[in-house]
Tab-separated table of C-alpha atoms in Angstrom:
chain	number	residue	atom	x	y	z
A	1	LEU	CA	1.450	6.495	6.299
A	2	ALA	CA	-0.948	8.895	4.649
A	3	PHE	CA	-4.597	9.100	5.689
A	4	THR	CA	-6.782	9.687	2.646
A	5	GLY	CA	-9.747	11.012	4.595
A	6	VAL	CA	-11.977	8.727	2.533
A	7	GLU	CA	-14.372	6.559	4.506
A	8	HIS	CA	-15.238	3.160	3.098
A	9	ASP	CA	-17.183	0.003	3.863
A	10	SER	CA	-14.572	-2.748	3.972
A	11	GLY	CA	-17.254	-5.426	4.329
A	12	LYS	CA	-18.780	-4.513	0.963
A	13	ILE	CA	-15.334	-4.406	-0.634
A	14	HIS	CA	-14.431	-7.844	0.760
A	15	LEU	CA	-17.750	-9.250	-0.513
A	16	ASP	CA	-17.070	-7.800	-3.965
A	17	GLN	CA	-13.561	-9.292	-3.870
A	18	ARG	CA	-14.933	-12.745	-3.040
A	19	GLU	CA	-17.332	-12.536	-5.963
A	20	ALA	CA	-14.600	-11.357	-8.343
A	21	ALA	CA	-12.138	-14.019	-7.134
A	22	SER	CA	-13.776	-16.626	-9.358
A	23	ALA	CA	-12.461	-14.884	-12.473
A	24	ARG	CA	-9.376	-16.642	-13.845
A	25	PHE	CA	-7.243	-13.478	-14.131
A	26	VAL	CA	-8.119	-12.464	-10.559
A	27	LYS	CA	-7.118	-15.903	-9.235
A	28	LYS	CA	-3.804	-15.578	-11.055
A	29	ASN	CA	-3.244	-12.090	-9.633
A	30	ILE	CA	-4.045	-13.289	-6.108
A	31	GLU	CA	-1.449	-16.051	-6.500
A	32	GLN	CA	1.091	-13.516	-7.800
A	33	ASN	CA	0.315	-11.204	-4.890
A	34	VAL	CA	0.912	-14.006	-2.378
A	35	ARG	CA	4.253	-14.771	-4.070
A	36	LEU	CA	5.144	-11.079	-3.840
A	37	THR	CA	4.517	-11.012	-0.088
A	38	TYR	CA	7.236	-13.618	0.434
A	39	GLU	CA	9.603	-11.705	-1.824
A	40	MET	CA	8.845	-8.467	0.042
A	41	ARG	CA	9.564	-10.191	3.351
A	42	ASP	CA	12.937	-11.319	1.986
A	43	ASP	CA	13.731	-7.852	0.634
A	44	LEU	CA	12.838	-6.276	3.970
A	45	LEU	CA	14.960	-8.736	5.946
A	46	ARG	CA	17.902	-8.143	3.607
A	47	GLY	CA	17.558	-4.347	3.670
A	48	ARG	CA	16.688	-4.089	-0.034
A	49	ILE	CA	14.313	-1.188	0.425
A	50	GLU	CA	14.231	-0.113	-3.242
A	51	LYS	CA	13.220	-3.625	-4.288
A	52	LEU	CA	10.649	-3.674	-1.491
A	53	GLY	CA	9.179	-0.453	-2.899
A	54	GLU	CA	9.036	-1.895	-6.423
A	55	LYS	CA	7.262	-5.008	-5.183
A	56	LEU	CA	4.891	-2.991	-3.032
A	57	ASN	CA	3.981	-1.095	-6.200
A	58	GLN	CA	3.362	-4.394	-8.026
A	59	ALA	CA	1.218	-5.615	-5.131
A	60	TRP	CA	-0.871	-2.425	-5.355
A	61	GLU	CA	-1.421	-2.998	-9.079
A	62	TYR	CA	-2.525	-6.588	-8.404
A	63	LYS	CA	-4.768	-5.532	-5.510
A	64	LYS	CA	-6.658	-3.085	-7.716
A	65	THR	CA	-7.713	-5.999	-9.963
A	66	PHE	CA	-9.389	-7.808	-7.046
A	67	SER	CA	-12.353	-5.402	-6.965
A	68	SER	CA	-13.407	-2.226	-8.738
A	69	GLN	CA	-14.076	-0.730	-5.278
A	70	ILE	CA	-10.458	-0.872	-4.067
A	71	SER	CA	-9.416	2.303	-5.839
A	72	ASN	CA	-10.956	5.223	-7.671
A	73	ASP	CA	-9.747	8.267	-9.617
A	74	TYR	CA	-9.045	10.235	-6.432
A	75	LEU	CA	-6.931	7.467	-4.873
A	76	ASP	CA	-5.185	6.766	-8.185
A	77	ASP	CA	-4.292	10.459	-8.489
A	78	ILE	CA	-2.837	10.472	-4.972
A	79	TYR	CA	-0.791	7.369	-5.721
A	80	ARG	CA	0.454	8.666	-9.068
A	81	GLY	CA	1.459	11.968	-7.457
A	82	ALA	CA	3.255	10.159	-4.638
A	83	MET	CA	5.253	8.128	-7.161
A	84	GLN	CA	6.174	11.342	-9.002
A	85	ASN	CA	7.270	12.917	-5.702
A	86	GLY	CA	9.678	10.323	-4.399
A	87	ALA	CA	7.716	7.225	-3.426
A	88	LEU	CA	9.396	3.971	-4.426
A	89	GLY	CA	6.114	2.138	-4.062
A	90	GLY	CA	3.049	1.936	-1.923
A	91	LYS	CA	-0.399	0.517	-1.446
A	92	ILE	CA	-3.581	1.201	0.383
A	93	LEU	CA	-3.915	-0.744	3.625
A	94	GLY	CA	-6.788	-3.028	4.495
A	95	ALA	CA	-9.609	-3.656	2.076
A	96	GLY	CA	-8.999	-0.521	0.036
A	97	GLY	CA	-11.462	2.133	-1.015
A	98	GLY	CA	-10.024	4.671	1.435
A	99	GLY	CA	-8.238	4.733	4.743
A	100	TYR	CA	-4.441	4.756	4.767
A	101	PHE	CA	-1.785	4.553	2.084
A	102	LEU	CA	1.614	3.189	3.036
A	103	PHE	CA	4.513	4.492	0.952
A	104	ILE	CA	8.161	3.460	0.887
A	105	VAL	CA	10.441	6.419	0.193
A	106	ASP	CA	14.158	7.112	0.113
A	107	PRO	CA	14.920	9.177	3.233
A	108	PHE	CA	16.453	11.929	1.099
A	109	ARG	CA	13.178	12.313	-0.845
A	110	ARG	CA	10.885	12.004	2.179
A	111	PRO	CA	10.368	15.776	2.606
A	112	GLU	CA	9.319	16.039	-1.044
A	113	LEU	CA	6.807	13.215	-0.645
A	114	VAL	CA	5.422	14.553	2.645
A	115	ASP	CA	5.033	18.048	1.128
A	116	TYR	CA	3.122	16.574	-1.807
A	117	LEU	CA	0.838	14.436	0.369
A	118	GLN	CA	0.081	17.287	2.762
A	119	SER	CA	-0.586	19.681	-0.128
A	120	ALA	CA	-3.081	17.085	-1.408
A	121	GLY	CA	-4.862	17.339	1.964
A	122	LEU	CA	-3.641	14.067	3.468
A	123	HIS	CA	-2.509	13.657	7.059
A	124	THR	CA	0.908	11.977	7.186
A	125	GLN	CA	2.621	9.951	9.892
A	126	ALA	CA	6.190	8.651	9.794
A	127	VAL	CA	6.771	4.927	10.157
A	128	ASN	CA	10.205	3.626	11.058
A	129	PHE	CA	11.768	0.194	11.138
A	130	ASP	CA	12.696	-1.011	14.588
A	131	THR	CA	14.861	-3.993	15.491
A	132	ALA	CA	13.172	-4.339	18.901
A	133	GLY	CA	9.844	-5.407	17.446
A	134	LEU	CA	6.360	-4.159	18.180
A	135	THR	CA	5.812	-2.081	21.296
A	136	SER	CA	2.310	-1.345	22.533
A	137	TRP	CA	0.843	0.292	25.572
A	138	GLN	CA	-2.521	0.848	27.124
A	139	VAL	CA	-3.941	4.181	28.235
A	140	ARG	CA	-6.634	4.325	30.899
């Protein structure tokens, strides 16, 4: 995970997405994105991490067509740099426009990617797969 430091109004982005969804090419891209989610699930369950990264990259490209507010030059530069520094794929989480990027990276190239992201001023956090499922806790 990489926090972009960019604040955004997800409500406005979702509204813009709803308005843009009537365009034929956007409808097609939404359908393709849904298809990709099932393929990504299968890749993840089968341990095909490189394919998962490729499809995550495709999903990011589709997502950017849903609204002009999902990405901008700054976010595109971060993404492009991440891909040049070891990321297999990634996408911004939530509505877009800021917040967190999630990147898939080969473990051997992880230090290179983390160095790049931190040098770009992003806060990074490792995410690992766990066979035990989600664990949560509450702090008083």
